[in-house]
Short mmCIF file of C-alpha atoms (C1' of nucleotides) in Angstrom, two decimals:
data_model
loop_
_atom_site.label_atom_id
_atom_site.label_comp_id
_atom_site.label_asym_id
_atom_site.label_seq_id
_atom_site.Cartn_x
_atom_site.Cartn_y
_atom_site.Cartn_z
CA MET A 849 -16.61 -6.47 10.77
CA GLU A 850 -15.37 -6.96 7.31
CA GLU A 851 -11.86 -7.40 8.46
CA GLY A 852 -11.17 -9.22 11.66
CA THR A 853 -8.48 -7.84 13.82
CA LEU A 854 -7.20 -11.15 14.99
CA LYS A 855 -7.40 -13.19 11.88
CA SER A 856 -4.28 -15.16 11.30
CA PRO A 857 -4.98 -18.52 9.75
CA GLY A 858 -6.87 -19.39 6.65
CA HIS A 859 -4.88 -17.61 4.03
CA MET A 860 -1.63 -19.44 4.15
CA ARG A 861 -0.32 -21.32 1.20
CA ASP A 862 1.60 -24.47 1.72
CA THR A 863 4.08 -23.41 -0.89
CA VAL A 864 6.97 -22.55 1.26
CA THR A 865 9.60 -22.10 -1.35
CA ALA A 866 12.17 -20.60 0.87
CA PRO A 867 15.44 -22.32 0.12
CA ALA A 868 17.58 -19.93 2.06
CA PRO A 869 16.54 -18.28 5.30
CA ALA A 870 16.95 -14.61 5.78
CA ALA A 871 20.23 -13.20 6.79
CA PRO A 872 20.64 -12.45 10.46
CA ALA A 873 20.09 -9.10 11.98
CA GLY A 874 21.88 -6.19 10.46
CA GLU A 875 20.62 -4.45 7.38
CA ASP A 876 23.09 -4.21 4.61
CA THR A 877 22.38 -1.33 2.36
CA ALA A 878 25.56 -1.80 0.42
CA ASP A 879 24.63 -1.68 -3.22
CA CYS A 880 25.90 -4.08 -5.81
CA VAL A 881 27.64 -6.36 -3.40
CA ALA A 882 26.71 -9.64 -4.96
CA ASP A 883 29.56 -11.40 -3.37
CA TYR A 884 27.55 -14.17 -1.84
CA PRO A 885 27.36 -17.30 -3.90
CA TYR A 886 23.95 -18.11 -2.56
CA ASP A 887 20.61 -16.98 -3.75
CA VAL A 888 20.08 -15.52 -0.34
CA LYS A 889 17.93 -12.50 0.14
CA GLN A 890 18.84 -10.19 2.91
CA TRP A 891 15.31 -10.07 4.25
CA ASP A 892 12.48 -12.43 4.46
CA VAL A 893 9.82 -11.94 1.83
CA ARG A 894 7.61 -14.82 2.74
CA GLU A 895 3.97 -14.17 3.23
CA ASP A 896 3.97 -15.32 6.80
CA CYS A 897 6.80 -12.98 7.66
CA GLU A 898 6.04 -10.15 10.01
CA VAL A 899 7.96 -7.66 7.95
CA ARG A 900 5.84 -8.41 4.95
CA GLN A 901 2.69 -7.78 6.91
CA ILE A 902 3.91 -4.58 8.44
CA LEU A 903 5.36 -3.34 5.20
CA ASP A 904 2.03 -4.00 3.62
CA ARG A 905 0.32 -1.78 6.07
CA ILE A 906 2.65 1.16 6.18
CA ALA A 907 3.03 1.05 2.44
CA ASP A 908 -0.70 1.51 2.25
CA LYS A 909 -1.89 4.46 0.27
CA TRP A 910 -3.79 6.19 3.03
CA SER A 911 -1.48 5.27 5.86
CA LEU A 912 1.38 6.81 4.00
CA LEU A 913 -0.49 10.04 3.56
CA VAL A 914 -1.68 10.21 7.14
CA ILE A 915 1.78 9.68 8.53
CA ALA A 916 3.30 12.12 6.12
CA LEU A 917 0.71 14.68 7.09
CA LEU A 918 0.93 14.20 10.83
CA ASP A 919 4.26 15.83 11.01
CA CYS A 920 4.47 16.67 14.63
CA GLU A 921 1.42 18.47 15.82
CA SER A 922 -1.86 16.72 16.31
CA LEU A 923 -4.72 17.04 13.89
CA ARG A 924 -8.40 16.54 14.37
CA PHE A 925 -10.40 14.01 12.47
CA THR A 926 -12.03 16.58 10.26
CA GLU A 927 -8.77 18.35 9.67
CA LEU A 928 -7.16 15.21 8.42
CA ARG A 929 -10.12 14.53 6.23
CA ARG A 930 -9.92 17.98 4.77
CA GLU A 931 -6.23 17.71 4.11
CA ILE A 932 -6.32 14.36 2.39
CA ASP A 933 -8.30 14.96 -0.70
CA GLY A 934 -10.41 12.04 -1.80
CA ILE A 935 -10.43 10.01 1.38
CA SER A 936 -13.76 8.91 2.69
CA GLN A 937 -14.78 9.05 6.29
CA ARG A 938 -14.75 5.32 6.43
CA MET A 939 -11.24 4.94 5.11
CA LEU A 940 -9.86 7.61 7.37
CA THR A 941 -11.37 5.93 10.39
CA ARG A 942 -10.03 2.55 9.42
CA THR A 943 -6.60 3.89 8.59
CA LEU A 944 -6.36 5.71 11.88
CA ARG A 945 -7.46 2.64 13.77
CA HIS A 946 -4.78 0.55 12.14
CA LEU A 947 -2.12 3.12 12.78
CA GLU A 948 -3.23 3.40 16.37
CA ARG A 949 -3.15 -0.34 16.77
CA ASP A 950 0.35 -0.47 15.40
CA GLY A 951 1.42 2.14 17.90
CA LEU A 952 2.20 4.71 15.27
CA VAL A 953 -0.39 7.32 16.10
CA SER A 954 -2.06 8.24 19.35
CA ARG A 955 -5.70 9.05 19.70
CA THR A 956 -6.82 11.61 22.26
CA VAL A 957 -10.49 12.03 22.97
CA HIS A 958 -11.66 15.26 24.54
CA PRO A 959 -14.90 14.73 26.42
CA THR A 960 -16.41 17.98 25.30
CA VAL A 961 -19.91 18.54 24.09
CA PRO A 962 -18.93 18.69 20.47
CA PRO A 963 -16.66 15.69 20.44
CA ARG A 964 -13.08 16.38 19.63
CA VAL A 965 -10.47 13.78 18.84
CA ASP A 966 -6.85 14.58 18.19
CA TYR A 967 -4.46 12.37 16.33
CA ALA A 968 -0.73 12.65 16.63
CA LEU A 969 2.34 10.63 15.89
CA THR A 970 3.79 8.57 18.67
CA PRO A 971 7.56 8.55 19.16
CA LEU A 972 7.62 5.34 17.15
CA GLY A 973 5.53 6.94 14.46
CA SER A 974 7.87 9.88 14.33
CA THR A 975 10.78 7.68 13.43
CA LEU A 976 8.74 6.22 10.62
CA HIS A 977 7.71 9.67 9.55
CA ALA A 978 11.29 10.49 8.72
CA THR A 979 11.54 7.56 6.35
CA ILE A 980 8.18 8.32 4.80
CA GLN A 981 9.27 11.85 4.23
CA SER A 982 12.31 10.74 2.31
CA LEU A 983 10.01 8.70 0.12
CA VAL A 984 7.80 11.69 -0.49
CA ALA A 985 10.85 13.81 -1.16
CA TRP A 986 12.10 11.29 -3.67
CA THR A 987 8.80 11.37 -5.48
CA GLU A 988 8.78 15.12 -5.59
CA ARG A 989 12.31 15.19 -6.91
CA HIS A 990 11.80 12.64 -9.63
CA GLN A 991 8.24 13.13 -10.68
CA SER A 992 9.18 14.82 -13.90
CA GLU A 993 11.47 11.96 -14.82
CA ILE A 994 8.72 9.47 -14.20
CA VAL A 995 6.23 11.43 -16.23
CA ALA A 996 8.75 11.59 -19.05
CA ALA A 997 9.45 7.88 -18.82
CA ARG A 998 5.76 7.14 -19.02
CA ALA A 999 5.35 9.31 -22.07
CA ALA A 1000 8.28 7.61 -23.75
CA TYR A 1001 6.92 4.19 -22.91
CA ASP A 1002 3.49 4.98 -24.20
CA ALA A 1003 4.86 6.51 -27.35
CA ARG A 1004 7.04 3.52 -28.07
CA GLU A 1005 4.19 1.16 -27.43
CA ALA A 1006 1.92 3.08 -29.75
CA ARG A 1007 4.59 3.07 -32.42
CA GLU A 1008 5.08 -0.65 -32.16
CA ALA A 1009 1.38 -1.17 -32.43
CA TYR A 1010 1.59 0.29 -35.92
CA GLY A 1011 4.46 -1.63 -37.36
CA ALA A 1012 3.83 -4.80 -35.44
CA PRO A 1013 3.64 -7.58 -38.00
CA GLY A 1014 0.89 -10.03 -37.42
CA LYS A 1015 -0.58 -7.77 -34.84
CA GLU A 1016 -2.87 -5.60 -36.86
CA HIS A 1017 -5.73 -7.26 -38.61
CA GLU A 1018 -7.21 -4.51 -40.67
CA GLY A 1019 -8.28 -5.17 -44.21
CA MET B 1396 23.41 7.89 -4.45
CA GLU B 1397 21.98 11.27 -3.88
CA GLU B 1398 19.30 10.15 -1.57
CA GLY B 1399 20.93 11.73 1.41
CA THR B 1400 19.67 11.74 4.92
CA LEU B 1401 16.47 10.47 6.35
CA LYS B 1402 15.88 13.47 8.46
CA SER B 1403 13.84 15.99 6.62
CA PRO B 1404 14.55 19.58 7.40
CA GLY B 1405 12.10 21.81 9.14
CA HIS B 1406 8.95 21.56 7.16
CA MET B 1407 6.22 24.05 7.22
CA ARG B 1408 2.73 23.02 7.99
CA ASP B 1409 -0.52 24.69 8.60
CA THR B 1410 -1.58 25.98 11.93
CA VAL B 1411 -4.04 24.10 13.95
CA THR B 1412 -6.20 25.82 16.45
CA ALA B 1413 -3.87 25.09 19.27
CA PRO B 1414 -6.08 23.69 22.03
CA ALA B 1415 -5.23 23.02 25.62
CA PRO B 1416 -1.48 22.55 25.74
CA ALA B 1417 -1.80 19.78 28.26
CA ALA B 1418 -2.31 16.37 26.79
CA PRO B 1419 -3.84 14.03 29.35
CA ALA B 1420 -2.85 10.92 27.47
CA GLY B 1421 0.79 11.56 28.08
CA GLU B 1422 1.67 11.47 24.42
CA ASP B 1423 4.52 13.79 24.11
CA THR B 1424 6.25 13.98 20.83
CA ALA B 1425 8.99 16.45 20.27
CA ASP B 1426 7.50 19.86 20.21
CA CYS B 1427 7.37 21.22 16.76
CA VAL B 1428 7.26 24.80 15.82
CA ALA B 1429 3.87 25.53 14.39
CA ASP B 1430 3.70 29.24 14.14
CA TYR B 1431 2.69 29.39 10.53
CA PRO B 1432 -0.57 31.18 10.05
CA TYR B 1433 -1.07 29.76 6.58
CA ASP B 1434 -2.99 26.71 5.59
CA VAL B 1435 -0.17 25.67 3.36
CA LYS B 1436 0.96 22.10 3.12
CA GLN B 1437 4.42 21.44 1.88
CA TRP B 1438 3.29 18.93 -0.69
CA ASP B 1439 0.20 18.49 -2.68
CA VAL B 1440 -2.09 15.75 -1.51
CA ARG B 1441 -4.85 16.27 -4.01
CA GLU B 1442 -6.00 13.33 -5.99
CA ASP B 1443 -5.13 14.90 -9.28
CA CYS B 1444 -1.61 15.58 -8.13
CA GLU B 1445 1.19 13.71 -9.83
CA VAL B 1446 2.93 12.95 -6.58
CA ARG B 1447 -0.13 11.26 -5.23
CA GLN B 1448 -0.35 9.07 -8.29
CA ILE B 1449 3.32 8.13 -8.24
CA LEU B 1450 3.32 7.58 -4.51
CA ASP B 1451 0.36 5.33 -4.98
CA ARG B 1452 2.29 3.18 -7.36
CA ILE B 1453 5.59 2.87 -5.57
CA ALA B 1454 3.81 2.37 -2.29
CA ASP B 1455 2.16 -0.61 -3.89
CA LYS B 1456 2.68 -3.90 -2.12
CA TRP B 1457 4.30 -5.76 -4.98
CA SER B 1458 6.20 -2.85 -6.47
CA LEU B 1459 7.86 -2.27 -3.16
CA LEU B 1460 9.01 -5.86 -2.97
CA VAL B 1461 10.24 -5.99 -6.52
CA ILE B 1462 12.31 -2.86 -6.13
CA ALA B 1463 13.65 -3.98 -2.80
CA LEU B 1464 14.62 -7.30 -4.29
CA LEU B 1465 16.22 -5.98 -7.44
CA ASP B 1466 19.18 -4.71 -5.58
CA CYS B 1467 21.69 -4.34 -8.34
CA GLU B 1468 21.93 -7.49 -10.32
CA SER B 1469 19.27 -8.42 -12.80
CA LEU B 1470 16.82 -11.18 -12.13
CA ARG B 1471 14.79 -13.31 -14.47
CA PHE B 1472 11.06 -13.49 -14.40
CA THR B 1473 10.99 -16.86 -12.73
CA GLU B 1474 13.64 -15.87 -10.26
CA LEU B 1475 11.63 -12.90 -9.14
CA ARG B 1476 8.58 -15.05 -8.88
CA ARG B 1477 10.41 -17.56 -6.76
CA GLU B 1478 11.80 -14.88 -4.48
CA ILE B 1479 8.54 -13.14 -3.84
CA ASP B 1480 6.46 -15.66 -2.06
CA GLY B 1481 2.81 -15.43 -2.81
CA ILE B 1482 2.87 -13.38 -5.96
CA SER B 1483 1.02 -14.71 -8.94
CA GLN B 1484 2.31 -14.68 -12.47
CA ARG B 1485 -0.29 -12.15 -13.41
CA MET B 1486 0.60 -9.73 -10.65
CA LEU B 1487 4.30 -10.01 -11.29
CA THR B 1488 3.80 -9.27 -14.95
CA ARG B 1489 1.60 -6.29 -14.23
CA THR B 1490 3.92 -4.93 -11.58
CA LEU B 1491 6.95 -5.22 -13.81
CA ARG B 1492 5.11 -3.53 -16.65
CA HIS B 1493 4.20 -0.62 -14.43
CA LEU B 1494 7.71 -0.28 -13.11
CA GLU B 1495 9.08 -0.45 -16.61
CA ARG B 1496 6.67 2.20 -17.76
CA ASP B 1497 7.71 4.45 -14.91
CA GLY B 1498 11.31 4.04 -15.94
CA LEU B 1499 12.28 2.29 -12.74
CA VAL B 1500 13.21 -1.11 -14.10
CA SER B 1501 14.57 -2.16 -17.46
CA ARG B 1502 13.44 -5.21 -19.35
CA THR B 1503 15.93 -7.11 -21.47
CA VAL B 1504 14.69 -9.83 -23.76
CA HIS B 1505 17.16 -12.44 -24.95
CA PRO B 1506 16.02 -13.97 -28.24
CA THR B 1507 17.01 -17.46 -27.27
CA VAL B 1508 15.04 -20.59 -27.84
CA PRO B 1509 13.87 -20.81 -24.29
CA PRO B 1510 12.91 -17.18 -23.82
CA ARG B 1511 14.87 -15.32 -21.22
CA VAL B 1512 13.96 -11.93 -19.86
CA ASP B 1513 16.07 -10.05 -17.39
CA TYR B 1514 14.82 -7.31 -15.15
CA ALA B 1515 17.08 -4.78 -13.51
CA LEU B 1516 16.86 -1.43 -11.84
CA THR B 1517 17.46 1.61 -13.96
CA PRO B 1518 19.61 4.40 -12.55
CA LEU B 1519 16.40 6.12 -11.55
CA GLY B 1520 15.17 2.96 -9.95
CA SER B 1521 18.39 2.62 -8.01
CA THR B 1522 17.88 5.96 -6.35
CA LEU B 1523 14.45 4.82 -5.28
CA HIS B 1524 15.87 1.55 -4.08
CA ALA B 1525 17.89 3.33 -1.45
CA THR B 1526 14.80 4.93 -0.02
CA ILE B 1527 12.86 1.71 -0.15
CA GLN B 1528 15.64 -0.03 1.66
CA SER B 1529 15.51 2.45 4.47
CA LEU B 1530 11.82 1.70 4.77
CA VAL B 1531 12.50 -2.01 4.92
CA ALA B 1532 15.24 -1.43 7.44
CA TRP B 1533 12.89 0.60 9.58
CA THR B 1534 10.35 -2.18 9.53
CA GLU B 1535 12.95 -4.76 10.48
CA ARG B 1536 14.19 -2.61 13.29
CA HIS B 1537 10.81 -1.86 14.78
CA GLN B 1538 8.80 -4.95 14.05
CA SER B 1539 8.92 -6.14 17.62
CA GLU B 1540 7.62 -2.81 18.86
CA ILE B 1541 4.75 -2.95 16.43
CA VAL B 1542 3.88 -6.48 17.39
CA ALA B 1543 3.92 -5.44 21.03
CA ALA B 1544 1.76 -2.41 20.31
CA ARG B 1545 -0.76 -4.57 18.54
CA ALA B 1546 -0.91 -7.00 21.39
CA ALA B 1547 -1.42 -4.18 23.85
CA TYR B 1548 -4.12 -2.64 21.71
CA ASP B 1549 -5.98 -5.88 21.30
CA ALA B 1550 -5.71 -6.66 24.97
CA ARG B 1551 -7.04 -3.27 25.96
CA GLU B 1552 -9.85 -3.54 23.48
CA ALA B 1553 -10.81 -6.97 24.71
CA ARG B 1554 -10.79 -5.71 28.27
CA GLU B 1555 -13.00 -2.77 27.42
CA ALA B 1556 -15.39 -5.04 25.65
CA TYR B 1557 -16.15 -6.63 28.99
CA GLY B 1558 -16.84 -3.60 31.08
CA ALA B 1559 -18.21 -1.46 28.32
CA PRO B 1560 -21.58 -0.21 29.48
CA GLY B 1561 -24.18 0.18 26.80
CA LYS B 1562 -22.22 -1.94 24.47
CA GLU B 1563 -23.67 -5.31 25.17
CA HIS B 1564 -27.32 -5.71 24.39
CA GLU B 1565 -28.37 -8.75 26.30
CA GLY B 1566 -32.05 -9.43 26.24
"C1'" DC C 89 10.34 -19.76 -20.08
"C1'" DA C 90 7.71 -15.63 -20.32
"C1'" DG C 91 3.43 -13.81 -20.60
"C1'" DG C 92 -1.31 -12.76 -22.89
"C1'" DA C 93 -6.41 -13.73 -22.27
"C1'" DT C 94 -10.18 -15.14 -19.68
"C1'" DC C 95 -13.03 -16.23 -15.79
"C1'" DC C 96 -14.07 -16.02 -11.15
"C1'" DT C 97 -13.30 -15.02 -6.09
"C1'" DT C 98 -11.81 -11.86 -2.62
"C1'" DT C 99 -10.93 -7.46 -0.95
"C1'" DT C 100 -11.44 -2.65 -0.97
"C1'" DC C 101 -13.83 1.34 -1.03
"C1'" DG C 102 -17.60 4.82 -1.11
"C1'" DA C 103 -22.29 6.28 -0.23
"C1'" DT C 104 -25.77 6.20 3.02
"C1'" DA C 105 -28.14 6.02 7.35
"C1'" DC C 106 -27.86 6.17 12.27
"C1'" DT C 107 -25.81 7.18 17.18
"C1'" DG C 108 -23.76 9.63 21.19
"C1'" DC D 1152 -18.05 16.33 15.49
"C1'" DA D 1153 -16.63 11.73 15.33
"C1'" DG D 1154 -17.63 8.02 14.63
"C1'" DT D 1155 -20.35 2.79 13.71
"C1'" DA D 1156 -22.97 -0.43 10.68
"C1'" DT D 1157 -24.46 -1.99 6.34
"C1'" DC D 1158 -24.84 -2.56 1.40
"C1'" DG D 1159 -23.52 -2.58 -3.30
"C1'" DA D 1160 -20.08 -1.18 -6.82
"C1'" DA D 1161 -15.48 -1.56 -8.23
"C1'" DA D 1162 -10.94 -2.95 -8.14
"C1'" DA D 1163 -7.42 -6.24 -7.06
"C1'" DG D 1164 -5.92 -10.62 -7.24
"C1'" DG D 1165 -5.65 -15.80 -8.28
"C1'" DA D 1166 -6.30 -19.95 -11.19
"C1'" DT D 1167 -6.31 -21.77 -15.52
"C1'" DC D 1168 -5.61 -22.26 -20.41
"C1'" DC D 1169 -2.97 -21.11 -24.33
"C1'" DT D 1170 0.82 -19.27 -27.35
"C1'" DG D 1171 5.59 -18.17 -29.35
#
DNA sequence: CAGGATCCTTTTCGATACTG
DNA sequence: CAGTATCGAAAAGGATCCTG
């Protein structure tokens, strides 16, 4: 195994620079409400925090795609692989295992002669799917803006490379 | 914000070869209408697709944290670094550069004697922030379920490791 | 303080071969 | 078909040094 399933220790830093603990339960999505005099963050971003770990996993490239793709009906292994362009068999297997372990997808094995395994979202996974979808929707809506921003950034950078004093060293 | 709801409308997906309607595993998600004979997916998942590329970036571990943290007020480089536990200077720089290039955060340099650089969300970045927040909120809400699912998975796996015939290869 | 450059370790990922 | 196991390439990431 290249990645143990039960590994917990060994990667922790002793730098616990957490001056203020996270706010209690209750997510506050109110924007621009910097009323608190503290430097408090509304959610824990420490490495040893569960949320960080989970966020890390569901924000994973392949996990995101799998969840987004598994809308409601179940898909077979090969179907998923066909849908997600560029994923290797290995990565799909690993991703599905992780999602299954996290209780987000269910794995159903049919004991037929040609093996058949169906993957579907669990009820928990379905709730996540909604959020993932909004992320995908956002990307679709704003992709042109991002592409434009990139072009502008690159153009400005290239321009500054010309007139940058002390930067160029041509004879 | 124009982000809107989390619940995506009825999306169209491709038809799977609907197998036996009875799932023995008991996984029963809400039945979804799948009477589309096309192999059409509602969003492009090809590698060369823009959405894939953008999704890849904003689904990045550090990018997600930076955006989630930059709620509305601007933060300095060191402040961000202090907030995000575990990030290195190199990674923070790279992440901020990427986000700036994508037009999601703005970088303001104050030409003071001790250099001061402020990072803040752009209007575009703010719209993404809302979505990111819902993802964070989801994780906070369901973290206990995920932890429980993991424990159950690991326990079941460990149990099967005992009685798994053909698995152990004792001499 | 902010960040560029460099070196090195760790992790990720894909290709391949094999099994049930 | 649906995986598992292994190996090597590649990318990500961290530590350190240095500059304006």
